[in-house]
Amino acid sequence: MTLLILVSSLQYTLKWQDCGFYEICLGILPPPVENLKSRCCWIFFIKQMQKGVRLYVEAIKVIMTIPIQTTLICQVTTILVHYIINNRNIYRFCSYAGGTPRTTKTIGIVCGTVGGGLFMVCFAFFVWHKRKRRKQARESSELMRSGSSMQSYSKDLELGGSPHIFTFEELEVATDGFSASRELGDGGFGTVYKGKLQDGRVVAVKRLYKNNYKRVEQFLNEVDILSRLLHQNLVILYGCTSRISRDLLLVYEFIPNGTVADHLHGSRSADRGLTWPIRMNIAIETAEALAYLHAVEIIHRDVKTTNILLDNSFHVKVADFGLSRLFPLEVTHVSTVPQGTPGYVDPVYHQCYKLTDKSDVYSFGVVLVELISSKAAVDMSRSHSEINLANMALNRIQNHEVTQLVDLELGYDTDSETKRMIDRVAEVAFQCLQLERELRPSIKEVVEVLNCIRDGECPAKNMNKKASLKEDAHLLRDMQYSPDSVIHRFHSQSTNHSAASNASGL
């Protein structure tokens, strides 16, 4: 028999009957309470039922002890009623008032119910545990199919080496148990924590989201890509956990100065630390990193200011290669489901599912506009047609309204050299954002022109013939073509495209 007693105060109102004969109402606990706490049972004082009769109910077997002040449920297996009638001690067992005098049947029903409940709980736990094991086995098999083991990557490495394998436990210690105070940020694939290894190195540890069904693919992809690469403007991968780790973790060098997005329009923007010369260098170093990737047949596919990290000297470290793709030079495009960040995704890639190196060029064009404007790539507070910064830039540049686009605090109105460079960078961005991929420059050409702009060495033959820029002239003053219909190709010192009679290049 099971009794459930709800303890909410020193007052109790529970109805019992002695084999169906006597109704017993529980009253106030008798003092001293201290004595009750030291016992393995509760004793309840029963109010007087009839003259000359005092009743005590003793819970002989108690499963759990309950503080009197706490509202909890106590399970009691046996209730004994002690009658004192005319100084004679009479003991009888009691059953719950909701039951029946047929105590055997009552006990059977209760035991059956409790047993059935326990069986269901055990069965549910068994099913959950089996599914969890199956999921872990599936993830492990995916890892084995994709790379067999982390050491197998070393066969394909070009410039890098096989990544170091960390244990989950040492990274857990390094991040203080993945403490919230250690969080550096989170993104589409996982949360990044600051950690300190036993050898003293400060690192960034990315913990991939467990609810991301592509996390294994992205994990392997990033390890594979970064293990191949070695460039001063790409983040360094120190290592990762193995395929059998309880969590998939990636360990990078720690870049202390935040992201470009933080400095432009985020948590560090109030510092105004990104002067125009620094922004110009950021543009060049980012373009050089992308040019290196494209040279080794890799498309980043998620170029954005939150993936461009800065060290204490404001040098660039491009990060986050979870979406990157190997791109054989002999093919014109790769057909794949569009992935990336809204505001940066190439419209042609989004519409036609065709990924090329020009998709990175489009995203980099958005980054250039952010650098000259300090505006976010997507801002819902802007007018409907200008929520996307790319649309705003094309509109402003086309209508000779660059002044309304650029961040005037950079010195656009006060320094002629700064104005010259910003105007030229706006032209480069305009070319990168063309809807027709054939009209976009290669990232290699972009690097060359950006260096020319910084050094002031761009030859006159590369200037727009119909819209020649003077120091105080509006950008693209005589441009007659919309961004959708510009037909000229991009000119650089390393290429010699033949242009149409009305075409012009940077």
mmCIF file with all atom_site columns, N, CA and C in Angstrom, residues 71-117:
data_model
loop_
_atom_site.group_PDB
_atom_site.id
_atom_site.type_symbol
_atom_site.label_atom_id
_atom_site.label_alt_id
_atom_site.label_comp_id
_atom_site.label_asym_id
_atom_site.label_entity_id
_atom_site.label_seq_id
_atom_site.pdbx_PDB_ins_code
_atom_site.Cartn_x
_atom_site.Cartn_y
_atom_site.Cartn_z
_atom_site.occupancy
_atom_site.B_iso_or_equiv
_atom_site.pdbx_formal_charge
_atom_site.auth_seq_id
_atom_site.auth_comp_id
_atom_site.auth_asym_id
_atom_site.auth_atom_id
_atom_site.pdbx_PDB_model_num
ATOM 1   N N  . THR A 1 71  ? 7.030   21.996 0.537   1.00 0.00 ? 71  THR A N  1
ATOM 2   C CA . THR A 1 71  ? 5.900   21.314 -0.080  1.00 0.00 ? 71  THR A CA 1
ATOM 3   C C  . THR A 1 71  ? 6.427   20.167 -0.930  1.00 0.00 ? 71  THR A C  1
ATOM 4   N N  . LEU A 1 72  ? 6.288   18.961 -0.438  1.00 0.00 ? 72  LEU A N  1
ATOM 5   C CA . LEU A 1 72  ? 6.784   17.786 -1.144  1.00 0.00 ? 72  LEU A CA 1
ATOM 6   C C  . LEU A 1 72  ? 5.819   16.625 -0.950  1.00 0.00 ? 72  LEU A C  1
ATOM 7   N N  . ILE A 1 73  ? 6.141   15.527 -1.589  1.00 0.00 ? 73  ILE A N  1
ATOM 8   C CA . ILE A 1 73  ? 5.320   14.328 -1.444  1.00 0.00 ? 73  ILE A CA 1
ATOM 9   C C  . ILE A 1 73  ? 6.139   13.248 -0.757  1.00 0.00 ? 73  ILE A C  1
ATOM 10  N N  . CYS A 1 74  ? 5.565   12.670 0.278   1.00 0.00 ? 74  CYS A N  1
ATOM 11  C CA . CYS A 1 74  ? 6.217   11.600 1.023   1.00 0.00 ? 74  CYS A CA 1
ATOM 12  C C  . CYS A 1 74  ? 5.501   10.287 0.717   1.00 0.00 ? 74  CYS A C  1
ATOM 13  N N  . GLN A 1 75  ? 6.259   9.253  0.415   1.00 0.00 ? 75  GLN A N  1
ATOM 14  C CA . GLN A 1 75  ? 5.664   7.952  0.148   1.00 0.00 ? 75  GLN A CA 1
ATOM 15  C C  . GLN A 1 75  ? 5.807   7.069  1.388   1.00 0.00 ? 75  GLN A C  1
ATOM 16  N N  . VAL A 1 76  ? 4.700   6.572  1.902   1.00 0.00 ? 76  VAL A N  1
ATOM 17  C CA . VAL A 1 76  ? 4.673   5.747  3.109   1.00 0.00 ? 76  VAL A CA 1
ATOM 18  C C  . VAL A 1 76  ? 4.114   4.387  2.740   1.00 0.00 ? 76  VAL A C  1
ATOM 19  N N  . THR A 1 77  ? 4.755   3.331  3.205   1.00 0.00 ? 77  THR A N  1
ATOM 20  C CA . THR A 1 77  ? 4.335   1.991  2.797   1.00 0.00 ? 77  THR A CA 1
ATOM 21  C C  . THR A 1 77  ? 3.365   1.332  3.775   1.00 0.00 ? 77  THR A C  1
ATOM 22  N N  . THR A 1 78  ? 3.428   1.740  5.046   1.00 0.00 ? 78  THR A N  1
ATOM 23  C CA . THR A 1 78  ? 2.556   1.088  6.035   1.00 0.00 ? 78  THR A CA 1
ATOM 24  C C  . THR A 1 78  ? 2.056   2.110  7.041   1.00 0.00 ? 78  THR A C  1
ATOM 25  N N  . ILE A 1 79  ? 0.783   2.070  7.358   1.00 0.00 ? 79  ILE A N  1
ATOM 26  C CA . ILE A 1 79  ? 0.198   2.948  8.363   1.00 0.00 ? 79  ILE A CA 1
ATOM 27  C C  . ILE A 1 79  ? -0.353  2.073  9.496   1.00 0.00 ? 79  ILE A C  1
ATOM 28  N N  . LEU A 1 80  ? 0.073   2.410  10.697  1.00 0.00 ? 80  LEU A N  1
ATOM 29  C CA . LEU A 1 80  ? -0.381  1.663  11.870  1.00 0.00 ? 80  LEU A CA 1
ATOM 30  C C  . LEU A 1 80  ? -1.174  2.594  12.776  1.00 0.00 ? 80  LEU A C  1
ATOM 31  N N  . VAL A 1 81  ? -2.407  2.201  13.130  1.00 0.00 ? 81  VAL A N  1
ATOM 32  C CA . VAL A 1 81  ? -3.237  2.990  14.037  1.00 0.00 ? 81  VAL A CA 1
ATOM 33  C C  . VAL A 1 81  ? -3.133  2.393  15.440  1.00 0.00 ? 81  VAL A C  1
ATOM 34  N N  . HIS A 1 82  ? -2.805  3.289  16.369  1.00 0.00 ? 82  HIS A N  1
ATOM 35  C CA . HIS A 1 82  ? -2.659  2.857  17.756  1.00 0.00 ? 82  HIS A CA 1
ATOM 36  C C  . HIS A 1 82  ? -3.836  3.415  18.564  1.00 0.00 ? 82  HIS A C  1
ATOM 37  N N  . TYR A 1 83  ? -4.718  2.533  18.998  1.00 0.00 ? 83  TYR A N  1
ATOM 38  C CA . TYR A 1 83  ? -5.867  2.929  19.813  1.00 0.00 ? 83  TYR A CA 1
ATOM 39  C C  . TYR A 1 83  ? -5.486  2.802  21.286  1.00 0.00 ? 83  TYR A C  1
ATOM 40  N N  . ILE A 1 84  ? -5.885  3.792  22.082  1.00 0.00 ? 84  ILE A N  1
ATOM 41  C CA . ILE A 1 84  ? -5.756  3.673  23.538  1.00 0.00 ? 84  ILE A CA 1
ATOM 42  C C  . ILE A 1 84  ? -7.170  3.792  24.106  1.00 0.00 ? 84  ILE A C  1
ATOM 43  N N  . ILE A 1 85  ? -7.770  2.671  24.422  1.00 0.00 ? 85  ILE A N  1
ATOM 44  C CA . ILE A 1 85  ? -9.145  2.639  24.934  1.00 0.00 ? 85  ILE A CA 1
ATOM 45  C C  . ILE A 1 85  ? -9.127  1.949  26.296  1.00 0.00 ? 85  ILE A C  1
ATOM 46  N N  . ASN A 1 86  ? -9.515  2.748  27.318  1.00 0.00 ? 86  ASN A N  1
ATOM 47  C CA . ASN A 1 86  ? -9.539  2.216  28.685  1.00 0.00 ? 86  ASN A CA 1
ATOM 48  C C  . ASN A 1 86  ? -8.192  1.613  29.060  1.00 0.00 ? 86  ASN A C  1
ATOM 49  N N  . ASN A 1 87  ? -7.123  2.393  28.699  1.00 0.00 ? 87  ASN A N  1
ATOM 50  C CA . ASN A 1 87  ? -5.749  2.007  29.016  1.00 0.00 ? 87  ASN A CA 1
ATOM 51  C C  . ASN A 1 87  ? -5.309  0.708  28.334  1.00 0.00 ? 87  ASN A C  1
ATOM 52  N N  . ARG A 1 88  ? -6.042  0.280  27.309  1.00 0.00 ? 88  ARG A N  1
ATOM 53  C CA . ARG A 1 88  ? -5.649  -0.916 26.555  1.00 0.00 ? 88  ARG A CA 1
ATOM 54  C C  . ARG A 1 88  ? -5.053  -0.482 25.209  1.00 0.00 ? 88  ARG A C  1
ATOM 55  N N  . ASN A 1 89  ? -3.950  -1.077 24.828  1.00 0.00 ? 89  ASN A N  1
ATOM 56  C CA . ASN A 1 89  ? -3.295  -0.769 23.552  1.00 0.00 ? 89  ASN A CA 1
ATOM 57  C C  . ASN A 1 89  ? -3.834  -1.676 22.452  1.00 0.00 ? 89  ASN A C  1
ATOM 58  N N  . ILE A 1 90  ? -4.417  -1.062 21.440  1.00 0.00 ? 90  ILE A N  1
ATOM 59  C CA . ILE A 1 90  ? -4.959  -1.821 20.310  1.00 0.00 ? 90  ILE A CA 1
ATOM 60  C C  . ILE A 1 90  ? -4.314  -1.278 19.033  1.00 0.00 ? 90  ILE A C  1
ATOM 61  N N  . TYR A 1 91  ? -3.697  -2.140 18.216  1.00 0.00 ? 91  TYR A N  1
ATOM 62  C CA . TYR A 1 91  ? -3.040  -1.737 16.970  1.00 0.00 ? 91  TYR A CA 1
ATOM 63  C C  . TYR A 1 91  ? -3.789  -2.328 15.784  1.00 0.00 ? 91  TYR A C  1
ATOM 64  N N  . ARG A 1 92  ? -4.044  -1.494 14.800  1.00 0.00 ? 92  ARG A N  1
ATOM 65  C CA . ARG A 1 92  ? -4.673  -1.988 13.563  1.00 0.00 ? 92  ARG A CA 1
ATOM 66  C C  . ARG A 1 92  ? -4.041  -1.268 12.369  1.00 0.00 ? 92  ARG A C  1
ATOM 67  N N  . PHE A 1 93  ? -3.975  -1.940 11.270  1.00 0.00 ? 93  PHE A N  1
ATOM 68  C CA . PHE A 1 93  ? -3.474  -1.324 10.038  1.00 0.00 ? 93  PHE A CA 1
ATOM 69  C C  . PHE A 1 93  ? -4.602  -0.593 9.342   1.00 0.00 ? 93  PHE A C  1
ATOM 70  N N  . CYS A 1 94  ? -4.253  0.533  8.694   1.00 0.00 ? 94  CYS A N  1
ATOM 71  C CA . CYS A 1 94  ? -5.248  1.365  8.018   1.00 0.00 ? 94  CYS A CA 1
ATOM 72  C C  . CYS A 1 94  ? -4.986  1.408  6.522   1.00 0.00 ? 94  CYS A C  1
ATOM 73  N N  . SER A 1 95  ? -6.009  1.647  5.771   1.00 0.00 ? 95  SER A N  1
ATOM 74  C CA . SER A 1 95  ? -5.898  1.851  4.325   1.00 0.00 ? 95  SER A CA 1
ATOM 75  C C  . SER A 1 95  ? -6.435  3.228  3.989   1.00 0.00 ? 95  SER A C  1
ATOM 76  N N  . TYR A 1 96  ? -6.040  3.722  2.793   1.00 0.00 ? 96  TYR A N  1
ATOM 77  C CA . TYR A 1 96  ? -6.472  5.045  2.348   1.00 0.00 ? 96  TYR A CA 1
ATOM 78  C C  . TYR A 1 96  ? -7.979  5.063  2.155   1.00 0.00 ? 96  TYR A C  1
ATOM 79  N N  . ALA A 1 97  ? -8.612  6.213  2.474   1.00 0.00 ? 97  ALA A N  1
ATOM 80  C CA . ALA A 1 97  ? -10.067 6.313  2.432   1.00 0.00 ? 97  ALA A CA 1
ATOM 81  C C  . ALA A 1 97  ? -10.613 6.096  1.030   1.00 0.00 ? 97  ALA A C  1
ATOM 82  N N  . GLY A 1 98  ? -9.795  6.371  0.003   1.00 0.00 ? 98  GLY A N  1
ATOM 83  C CA . GLY A 1 98  ? -10.254 6.178  -1.364  1.00 0.00 ? 98  GLY A CA 1
ATOM 84  C C  . GLY A 1 98  ? -10.217 4.734  -1.790  1.00 0.00 ? 98  GLY A C  1
ATOM 85  N N  . GLY A 1 99  ? -9.733  3.843  -0.941  1.00 0.00 ? 99  GLY A N  1
ATOM 86  C CA . GLY A 1 99  ? -9.593  2.446  -1.301  1.00 0.00 ? 99  GLY A CA 1
ATOM 87  C C  . GLY A 1 99  ? -10.819 1.629  -0.947  1.00 0.00 ? 99  GLY A C  1
ATOM 88  N N  . THR A 1 100 ? -10.571 0.361  -0.720  1.00 0.00 ? 100 THR A N  1
ATOM 89  C CA . THR A 1 100 ? -11.665 -0.566 -0.438  1.00 0.00 ? 100 THR A CA 1
ATOM 90  C C  . THR A 1 100 ? -11.258 -1.468 0.704   1.00 0.00 ? 100 THR A C  1
ATOM 91  N N  . PRO A 1 101 ? -12.242 -2.008 1.475   1.00 0.00 ? 101 PRO A N  1
ATOM 92  C CA . PRO A 1 101 ? -11.896 -2.934 2.552   1.00 0.00 ? 101 PRO A CA 1
ATOM 93  C C  . PRO A 1 101 ? -11.146 -4.151 2.041   1.00 0.00 ? 101 PRO A C  1
ATOM 94  N N  . ARG A 1 102 ? -11.273 -4.437 0.751   1.00 0.00 ? 102 ARG A N  1
ATOM 95  C CA . ARG A 1 102 ? -10.547 -5.579 0.201   1.00 0.00 ? 102 ARG A CA 1
ATOM 96  C C  . ARG A 1 102 ? -9.097  -5.157 -0.033  1.00 0.00 ? 102 ARG A C  1
ATOM 97  N N  . THR A 1 103 ? -8.331  -5.176 1.000   1.00 0.00 ? 103 THR A N  1
ATOM 98  C CA . THR A 1 103 ? -6.965  -4.645 0.948   1.00 0.00 ? 103 THR A CA 1
ATOM 99  C C  . THR A 1 103 ? -6.092  -5.399 -0.042  1.00 0.00 ? 103 THR A C  1
ATOM 100 N N  . THR A 1 104 ? -6.332  -6.665 -0.228  1.00 0.00 ? 104 THR A N  1
ATOM 101 C CA . THR A 1 104 ? -5.511  -7.438 -1.171  1.00 0.00 ? 104 THR A CA 1
ATOM 102 C C  . THR A 1 104 ? -5.683  -6.918 -2.585  1.00 0.00 ? 104 THR A C  1
ATOM 103 N N  . LYS A 1 105 ? -6.942  -6.649 -2.944  1.00 0.00 ? 105 LYS A N  1
ATOM 104 C CA . LYS A 1 105 ? -7.220  -6.128 -4.283  1.00 0.00 ? 105 LYS A CA 1
ATOM 105 C C  . LYS A 1 105 ? -6.611  -4.740 -4.451  1.00 0.00 ? 105 LYS A C  1
ATOM 106 N N  . THR A 1 106 ? -6.717  -3.922 -3.383  1.00 0.00 ? 106 THR A N  1
ATOM 107 C CA . THR A 1 106 ? -6.157  -2.569 -3.449  1.00 0.00 ? 106 THR A CA 1
ATOM 108 C C  . THR A 1 106 ? -4.654  -2.614 -3.646  1.00 0.00 ? 106 THR A C  1
ATOM 109 N N  . ILE A 1 107 ? -4.005  -3.454 -2.883  1.00 0.00 ? 107 ILE A N  1
ATOM 110 C CA . ILE A 1 107 ? -2.554  -3.573 -3.009  1.00 0.00 ? 107 ILE A CA 1
ATOM 111 C C  . ILE A 1 107 ? -2.172  -4.037 -4.403  1.00 0.00 ? 107 ILE A C  1
ATOM 112 N N  . GLY A 1 108 ? -2.921  -4.949 -4.955  1.00 0.00 ? 108 GLY A N  1
ATOM 113 C CA . GLY A 1 108 ? -2.635  -5.445 -6.306  1.00 0.00 ? 108 GLY A CA 1
ATOM 114 C C  . GLY A 1 108 ? -2.750  -4.351 -7.344  1.00 0.00 ? 108 GLY A C  1
ATOM 115 N N  . ILE A 1 109 ? -3.809  -3.546 -7.216  1.00 0.00 ? 109 ILE A N  1
ATOM 116 C CA . ILE A 1 109 ? -4.003  -2.460 -8.183  1.00 0.00 ? 109 ILE A CA 1
ATOM 117 C C  . ILE A 1 109 ? -2.875  -1.446 -8.082  1.00 0.00 ? 109 ILE A C  1
ATOM 118 N N  . VAL A 1 110 ? -2.548  -1.070 -6.831  1.00 0.00 ? 110 VAL A N  1
ATOM 119 C CA . VAL A 1 110 ? -1.489  -0.085 -6.630  1.00 0.00 ? 110 VAL A CA 1
ATOM 120 C C  . VAL A 1 110 ? -0.156  -0.604 -7.146  1.00 0.00 ? 110 VAL A C  1
ATOM 121 N N  . CYS A 1 111 ? 0.165   -1.828 -6.810  1.00 0.00 ? 111 CYS A N  1
ATOM 122 C CA . CYS A 1 111 ? 1.437   -2.403 -7.256  1.00 0.00 ? 111 CYS A CA 1
ATOM 123 C C  . CYS A 1 111 ? 1.490   -2.506 -8.776  1.00 0.00 ? 111 CYS A C  1
ATOM 124 N N  . GLY A 1 112 ? 0.363   -2.884 -9.356  1.00 0.00 ? 112 GLY A N  1
ATOM 125 C CA . GLY A 1 112 ? 0.318   -2.971 -10.815 1.00 0.00 ? 112 GLY A CA 1
ATOM 126 C C  . GLY A 1 112 ? 0.538   -1.624 -11.471 1.00 0.00 ? 112 GLY A C  1
ATOM 127 N N  . THR A 1 113 ? -0.103  -0.593 -10.899 1.00 0.00 ? 113 THR A N  1
ATOM 128 C CA . THR A 1 113 ? 0.055   0.753  -11.460 1.00 0.00 ? 113 THR A CA 1
ATOM 129 C C  . THR A 1 113 ? 1.488   1.237  -11.340 1.00 0.00 ? 113 THR A C  1
ATOM 130 N N  . VAL A 1 114 ? 2.044   1.075  -10.122 1.00 0.00 ? 114 VAL A N  1
ATOM 131 C CA . VAL A 1 114 ? 3.421   1.512  -9.901  1.00 0.00 ? 114 VAL A CA 1
ATOM 132 C C  . VAL A 1 114 ? 4.388   0.727  -10.780 1.00 0.00 ? 114 VAL A C  1
ATOM 133 N N  . GLY A 1 115 ? 4.186   -0.574 -10.851 1.00 0.00 ? 115 GLY A N  1
ATOM 134 C CA . GLY A 1 115 ? 5.059   -1.402 -11.681 1.00 0.00 ? 115 GLY A CA 1
ATOM 135 C C  . GLY A 1 115 ? 4.989   -1.024 -13.146 1.00 0.00 ? 115 GLY A C  1
ATOM 136 N N  . GLY A 1 116 ? 3.756   -0.771 -13.624 1.00 0.00 ? 116 GLY A N  1
ATOM 137 C CA . GLY A 1 116 ? 3.600   -0.355 -15.019 1.00 0.00 ? 116 GLY A CA 1
ATOM 138 C C  . GLY A 1 116 ? 4.286   0.962  -15.302 1.00 0.00 ? 116 GLY A C  1
ATOM 139 N N  . GLY A 1 117 ? 4.159   1.899  -14.346 1.00 0.00 ? 117 GLY A N  1
ATOM 140 C CA . GLY A 1 117 ? 4.817   3.190  -14.521 1.00 0.00 ? 117 GLY A CA 1
ATOM 141 C C  . GLY A 1 117 ? 6.325   3.052  -14.575 1.00 0.00 ? 117 GLY A C  1
#
